[in-house]
One Martini backbone bead per residue (centre of mass of N, CA, C, O) as a GRO file, in nm:
protein
  283
    1UNK     BB    1   0.052   0.066  -0.013
    2UNK     BB    2   0.287   0.267  -0.027
    3UNK     BB    3   0.289   0.301  -0.333
    4UNK     BB    4   0.007   0.433  -0.352
    5UNK     BB    5   0.064   0.669  -0.158
    6UNK     BB    6   0.274   0.805  -0.336
    7UNK     BB    7   0.086   0.867  -0.571
    8UNK     BB    8  -0.115   1.038  -0.402
    9UNK     BB    9   0.098   1.250  -0.326
   10UNK     BB   10   0.141   1.346  -0.619
   11UNK     BB   11  -0.147   1.452  -0.658
   12UNK     BB   12  -0.130   1.665  -0.437
   13UNK     BB   13   0.094   1.826  -0.570
   14UNK     BB   14  -0.064   1.904  -0.820
   15UNK     BB   15  -0.294   2.056  -0.675
   16UNK     BB   16  -0.088   2.269  -0.539
   17UNK     BB   17   0.027   2.346  -0.866
   18UNK     BB   18  -0.190   2.454  -1.085
   19UNK     BB   19  -0.080   2.778  -1.040
   20UNK     BB   20   0.201   2.653  -1.105
   21UNK     BB   21   0.477   2.473  -1.107
   22UNK     BB   22   0.530   2.147  -1.246
   23UNK     BB   23   0.751   1.902  -1.125
   24UNK     BB   24   0.844   1.605  -1.255
   25UNK     BB   25   1.081   1.530  -1.070
   26UNK     BB   26   0.920   1.555  -0.807
   27UNK     BB   27   0.720   1.332  -0.869
   28UNK     BB   28   0.934   1.110  -0.878
   29UNK     BB   29   1.037   1.146  -0.588
   30UNK     BB   30   0.772   1.073  -0.447
   31UNK     BB   31   0.773   0.780  -0.616
   32UNK     BB   32   1.068   0.670  -0.648
   33UNK     BB   33   1.155   0.806  -0.937
   34UNK     BB   34   1.159   0.901  -1.239
   35UNK     BB   35   1.004   1.106  -1.457
   36UNK     BB   36   0.967   0.889  -1.670
   37UNK     BB   37   0.847   0.657  -1.494
   38UNK     BB   38   0.612   0.818  -1.389
   39UNK     BB   39   0.466   0.867  -1.661
   40UNK     BB   40   0.425   0.571  -1.727
   41UNK     BB   41   0.263   0.491  -1.482
   42UNK     BB   42   0.037   0.695  -1.510
   43UNK     BB   43  -0.072   0.614  -1.788
   44UNK     BB   44  -0.138   0.312  -1.722
   45UNK     BB   45  -0.320   0.373  -1.462
   46UNK     BB   46  -0.509   0.624  -1.576
   47UNK     BB   47  -0.542   0.643  -1.907
   48UNK     BB   48  -0.355   0.905  -1.901
   49UNK     BB   49  -0.171   1.154  -1.939
   50UNK     BB   50  -0.021   1.382  -1.750
   51UNK     BB   51  -0.069   1.633  -1.926
   52UNK     BB   52  -0.376   1.584  -1.963
   53UNK     BB   53  -0.456   1.584  -1.668
   54UNK     BB   54  -0.361   1.871  -1.605
   55UNK     BB   55  -0.537   2.008  -1.815
   56UNK     BB   56  -0.811   1.914  -1.700
   57UNK     BB   57  -0.782   2.043  -1.422
   58UNK     BB   58  -0.744   2.335  -1.510
   59UNK     BB   59  -1.012   2.354  -1.684
   60UNK     BB   60  -1.204   2.295  -1.452
   61UNK     BB   61  -1.125   2.549  -1.283
   62UNK     BB   62  -1.167   2.760  -1.506
   63UNK     BB   63  -1.473   2.722  -1.537
   64UNK     BB   64  -1.541   2.830  -1.257
   65UNK     BB   65  -1.412   3.111  -1.289
   66UNK     BB   66  -1.588   3.200  -1.542
   67UNK     BB   67  -1.864   3.217  -1.372
   68UNK     BB   68  -1.720   3.478  -1.281
   69UNK     BB   69  -1.783   3.803  -1.389
   70UNK     BB   70  -1.526   3.942  -1.234
   71UNK     BB   71  -1.353   3.768  -1.422
   72UNK     BB   72  -1.093   3.757  -1.635
   73UNK     BB   73  -0.968   3.577  -1.888
   74UNK     BB   74  -0.669   3.669  -1.878
   75UNK     BB   75  -0.635   3.601  -1.572
   76UNK     BB   76  -0.704   3.300  -1.588
   77UNK     BB   77  -0.488   3.219  -1.785
   78UNK     BB   78  -0.248   3.306  -1.606
   79UNK     BB   79  -0.312   3.131  -1.356
   80UNK     BB   80  -0.269   2.853  -1.556
   81UNK     BB   81  -0.005   2.929  -1.751
   82UNK     BB   82  -0.118   3.139  -1.983
   83UNK     BB   83   0.024   3.387  -2.182
   84UNK     BB   84  -0.184   3.300  -2.407
   85UNK     BB   85  -0.506   3.331  -2.506
   86UNK     BB   86  -0.495   3.129  -2.741
   87UNK     BB   87  -0.395   2.884  -2.578
   88UNK     BB   88  -0.628   2.882  -2.379
   89UNK     BB   89  -0.860   2.849  -2.580
   90UNK     BB   90  -0.759   2.580  -2.695
   91UNK     BB   91  -0.758   2.417  -2.432
   92UNK     BB   92  -1.052   2.465  -2.347
   93UNK     BB   93  -1.190   2.357  -2.607
   94UNK     BB   94  -1.068   2.064  -2.593
   95UNK     BB   95  -1.241   2.000  -2.329
   96UNK     BB   96  -1.542   2.161  -2.365
   97UNK     BB   97  -1.626   2.278  -2.670
   98UNK     BB   98  -1.576   2.577  -2.574
   99UNK     BB   99  -1.539   2.893  -2.523
  100UNK     BB  100  -1.475   3.091  -2.259
  101UNK     BB  101  -1.692   3.319  -2.314
  102UNK     BB  102  -1.947   3.129  -2.302
  103UNK     BB  103  -1.942   3.081  -1.980
  104UNK     BB  104  -2.067   3.362  -1.902
  105UNK     BB  105  -2.312   3.207  -1.968
  106UNK     BB  106  -2.588   3.060  -1.899
  107UNK     BB  107  -2.619   2.703  -1.963
  108UNK     BB  108  -2.330   2.615  -2.021
  109UNK     BB  109  -2.166   2.332  -2.088
  110UNK     BB  110  -1.940   2.153  -1.877
  111UNK     BB  111  -1.647   2.005  -1.741
  112UNK     BB  112  -1.551   1.756  -1.486
  113UNK     BB  113  -1.224   1.680  -1.334
  114UNK     BB  114  -1.132   1.501  -1.096
  115UNK     BB  115  -0.931   1.381  -0.884
  116UNK     BB  116  -0.717   1.136  -0.852
  117UNK     BB  117  -0.739   0.794  -0.718
  118UNK     BB  118  -0.541   0.552  -0.596
  119UNK     BB  119  -0.588   0.191  -0.618
  120UNK     BB  120  -0.616  -0.129  -0.536
  121UNK     BB  121  -0.637  -0.400  -0.763
  122UNK     BB  122  -0.785  -0.696  -0.872
  123UNK     BB  123  -0.552  -0.905  -1.031
  124UNK     BB  124  -0.394  -1.181  -1.209
  125UNK     BB  125  -0.521  -1.445  -1.344
  126UNK     BB  126  -0.284  -1.416  -1.527
  127UNK     BB  127   0.012  -1.503  -1.601
  128UNK     BB  128   0.348  -1.359  -1.519
  129UNK     BB  129   0.641  -1.384  -1.659
  130UNK     BB  130   0.965  -1.399  -1.480
  131UNK     BB  131   1.294  -1.248  -1.412
  132UNK     BB  132   1.590  -1.208  -1.213
  133UNK     BB  133   1.871  -0.989  -1.309
  134UNK     BB  134   2.221  -0.930  -1.284
  135UNK     BB  135   2.409  -0.671  -1.451
  136UNK     BB  136   2.645  -0.552  -1.619
  137UNK     BB  137   2.777  -0.337  -1.798
  138UNK     BB  138   2.688  -0.224  -2.139
  139UNK     BB  139   2.748  -0.192  -2.482
  140UNK     BB  140   2.611   0.025  -2.729
  141UNK     BB  141   2.493   0.049  -3.075
  142UNK     BB  142   2.347   0.331  -3.269
  143UNK     BB  143   2.044   0.496  -3.291
  144UNK     BB  144   1.911   0.826  -3.217
  145UNK     BB  145   1.658   1.011  -3.027
  146UNK     BB  146   1.520   1.274  -2.902
  147UNK     BB  147   1.356   1.350  -2.594
  148UNK     BB  148   1.100   1.461  -2.424
  149UNK     BB  149   1.004   1.541  -2.094
  150UNK     BB  150   0.727   1.497  -2.236
  151UNK     BB  151   0.591   1.207  -2.329
  152UNK     BB  152   0.357   1.297  -2.521
  153UNK     BB  153   0.573   1.420  -2.742
  154UNK     BB  154   0.687   1.103  -2.829
  155UNK     BB  155   0.480   0.926  -3.000
  156UNK     BB  156   0.637   0.979  -3.293
  157UNK     BB  157   0.942   0.924  -3.259
  158UNK     BB  158   0.981   0.614  -3.237
  159UNK     BB  159   0.834   0.509  -3.492
  160UNK     BB  160   1.011   0.680  -3.687
  161UNK     BB  161   1.283   0.548  -3.619
  162UNK     BB  162   1.203   0.261  -3.708
  163UNK     BB  163   1.126   0.327  -3.997
  164UNK     BB  164   1.400   0.441  -4.083
  165UNK     BB  165   1.573   0.189  -4.009
  166UNK     BB  166   1.428   0.000  -4.216
  167UNK     BB  167   1.478   0.179  -4.482
  168UNK     BB  168   1.816   0.245  -4.442
  169UNK     BB  169   1.963  -0.029  -4.303
  170UNK     BB  170   2.024  -0.026  -3.995
  171UNK     BB  171   1.929  -0.302  -3.892
  172UNK     BB  172   2.117  -0.476  -4.065
  173UNK     BB  173   2.383  -0.358  -3.962
  174UNK     BB  174   2.344  -0.420  -3.660
  175UNK     BB  175   2.312  -0.727  -3.678
  176UNK     BB  176   2.622  -0.759  -3.779
  177UNK     BB  177   2.735  -0.631  -3.478
  178UNK     BB  178   2.634  -0.848  -3.299
  179UNK     BB  179   2.834  -0.990  -2.990
  180UNK     BB  180   2.645  -0.939  -2.728
  181UNK     BB  181   2.488  -0.928  -2.448
  182UNK     BB  182   2.199  -0.892  -2.557
  183UNK     BB  183   2.053  -1.098  -2.808
  184UNK     BB  184   1.937  -0.822  -2.983
  185UNK     BB  185   1.718  -0.592  -3.062
  186UNK     BB  186   1.720  -0.257  -2.936
  187UNK     BB  187   1.514  -0.071  -2.706
  188UNK     BB  188   1.625   0.244  -2.561
  189UNK     BB  189   1.541   0.421  -2.259
  190UNK     BB  190   1.730   0.712  -2.192
  191UNK     BB  191   1.582   0.849  -1.878
  192UNK     BB  192   1.721   1.056  -1.685
  193UNK     BB  193   1.760   1.343  -1.468
  194UNK     BB  194   2.079   1.420  -1.581
  195UNK     BB  195   1.991   1.386  -1.885
  196UNK     BB  196   1.935   1.362  -2.195
  197UNK     BB  197   1.689   1.229  -2.377
  198UNK     BB  198   1.684   0.889  -2.521
  199UNK     BB  199   1.641   0.683  -2.818
  200UNK     BB  200   1.736   0.349  -2.902
  201UNK     BB  201   1.870   0.174  -3.177
  202UNK     BB  202   2.028  -0.142  -3.096
  203UNK     BB  203   2.337  -0.309  -2.995
  204UNK     BB  204   2.538  -0.541  -2.859
  205UNK     BB  205   2.893  -0.434  -2.864
  206UNK     BB  206   3.263  -0.460  -2.944
  207UNK     BB  207   3.269  -0.297  -3.186
  208UNK     BB  208   3.319  -0.068  -3.398
  209UNK     BB  209   3.099   0.194  -3.444
  210UNK     BB  210   3.148   0.409  -3.647
  211UNK     BB  211   2.844   0.549  -3.748
  212UNK     BB  212   2.776   0.499  -3.455
  213UNK     BB  213   2.641   0.520  -3.146
  214UNK     BB  214   2.727   0.537  -2.805
  215UNK     BB  215   2.636   0.329  -2.511
  216UNK     BB  216   2.599   0.282  -2.153
  217UNK     BB  217   2.466   0.037  -1.973
  218UNK     BB  218   2.406   0.008  -1.663
  219UNK     BB  219   2.429  -0.143  -1.391
  220UNK     BB  220   2.174  -0.395  -1.304
  221UNK     BB  221   1.853  -0.480  -1.209
  222UNK     BB  222   1.626  -0.716  -1.366
  223UNK     BB  223   1.305  -0.734  -1.500
  224UNK     BB  224   1.204  -1.015  -1.702
  225UNK     BB  225   0.975  -1.022  -1.989
  226UNK     BB  226   0.815  -1.233  -2.184
  227UNK     BB  227   0.715  -1.226  -2.543
  228UNK     BB  228   0.451  -1.194  -2.803
  229UNK     BB  229   0.408  -1.027  -3.124
  230UNK     BB  230   0.330  -0.706  -3.135
  231UNK     BB  231   0.347  -0.378  -3.054
  232UNK     BB  232   0.080  -0.399  -2.897
  233UNK     BB  233   0.164  -0.635  -2.704
  234UNK     BB  234   0.397  -0.484  -2.560
  235UNK     BB  235   0.214  -0.270  -2.431
  236UNK     BB  236   0.045  -0.469  -2.266
  237UNK     BB  237   0.277  -0.578  -2.100
  238UNK     BB  238   0.367  -0.310  -1.974
  239UNK     BB  239   0.099  -0.259  -1.832
  240UNK     BB  240   0.104  -0.515  -1.652
  241UNK     BB  241   0.361  -0.457  -1.501
  242UNK     BB  242   0.260  -0.185  -1.366
  243UNK     BB  243  -0.041  -0.279  -1.261
  244UNK     BB  244   0.039  -0.583  -1.142
  245UNK     BB  245   0.343  -0.628  -1.052
  246UNK     BB  246   0.476  -0.377  -0.910
  247UNK     BB  247   0.289  -0.324  -0.653
  248UNK     BB  248   0.362  -0.651  -0.538
  249UNK     BB  249   0.688  -0.720  -0.571
  250UNK     BB  250   0.907  -0.536  -0.393
  251UNK     BB  251   0.954  -0.329  -0.620
  252UNK     BB  252   1.135  -0.066  -0.794
  253UNK     BB  253   1.253   0.173  -0.963
  254UNK     BB  254   1.543   0.228  -1.134
  255UNK     BB  255   1.840   0.403  -1.253
  256UNK     BB  256   1.750   0.299  -1.565
  257UNK     BB  257   1.687   0.166  -1.849
  258UNK     BB  258   1.468   0.070  -2.078
  259UNK     BB  259   1.400  -0.254  -2.237
  260UNK     BB  260   1.387  -0.387  -2.572
  261UNK     BB  261   1.405  -0.734  -2.679
  262UNK     BB  262   1.462  -0.853  -3.002
  263UNK     BB  263   1.479  -1.198  -3.115
  264UNK     BB  264   1.339  -1.113  -3.383
  265UNK     BB  265   1.226  -0.990  -3.728
  266UNK     BB  266   0.912  -1.025  -3.679
  267UNK     BB  267   0.663  -0.786  -3.653
  268UNK     BB  268   0.402  -0.995  -3.629
  269UNK     BB  269   0.602  -1.226  -3.455
  270UNK     BB  270   0.744  -1.143  -3.199
  271UNK     BB  271   1.029  -1.195  -2.997
  272UNK     BB  272   1.043  -1.084  -2.653
  273UNK     BB  273   1.178  -0.842  -2.409
  274UNK     BB  274   1.120  -0.690  -2.092
  275UNK     BB  275   1.322  -0.442  -1.929
  276UNK     BB  276   1.330  -0.369  -1.577
  277UNK     BB  277   1.452  -0.153  -1.356
  278UNK     BB  278   1.549  -0.261  -1.023
  279UNK     BB  279   1.460  -0.242  -0.671
  280UNK     BB  280   1.428  -0.260  -0.359
  281UNK     BB  281   1.199  -0.163  -0.160
  282UNK     BB  282   1.156   0.096   0.045
  283UNK     BB  283   1.052   0.122   0.390
   0.00000   0.00000   0.00000
């Protein structure tokens, strides 16, 4: 239950800062993980991205403020962090379906999104296979793309990188340079709080990197989950790991990258493993 309590403490932090800056790294600290892992956990557990949840909460409160005819729209926009009235109008309309000025009139319907409360749910009727392994640091080589600190803005980045790698021969070149475990094509989310975030398509290799970028995956303990299917099925597995396994596992996220290890090259029937960096949960 302590794990759930931490998440609810992070929601309280969001509520207290809806009219000021919300620090994603601070949210991660409250939940004892990185800002990246916090956003992944939030999205899988809440069914909405962190950025969208914050937007909904702000616009819920803004709708209440707009019903007070003594308050100006420009002041309300500034209160919730929008320096541009145009940006505020766009955000408000995306949530409520009407422009802010319309709410000044009685009878105009708006939406209310209350604060989330996380609770433990009974799941897990289907087995979830995994193993725990401790690995030394290992070197990877490959192509990377920069990631934004707000996970929502990266939804197109990773698929585009994979598409480009398949079209320009990168995947075939990397496959020929793979010579060290883990033996497979790797998707590596290198997203700690101290460095610029990157996503790599890479292989573990001792060979000269040549045209490719190098990165060292730090030594860590990993919870490794096997799976098969398409890219959609790997997302389902990752969701089950976070919502079913992690809360009761006795582990929490460690400060290391997430890995997807693709063991074959068939995109429609892939054999893969999801590697989650973990440490024993602090009491």
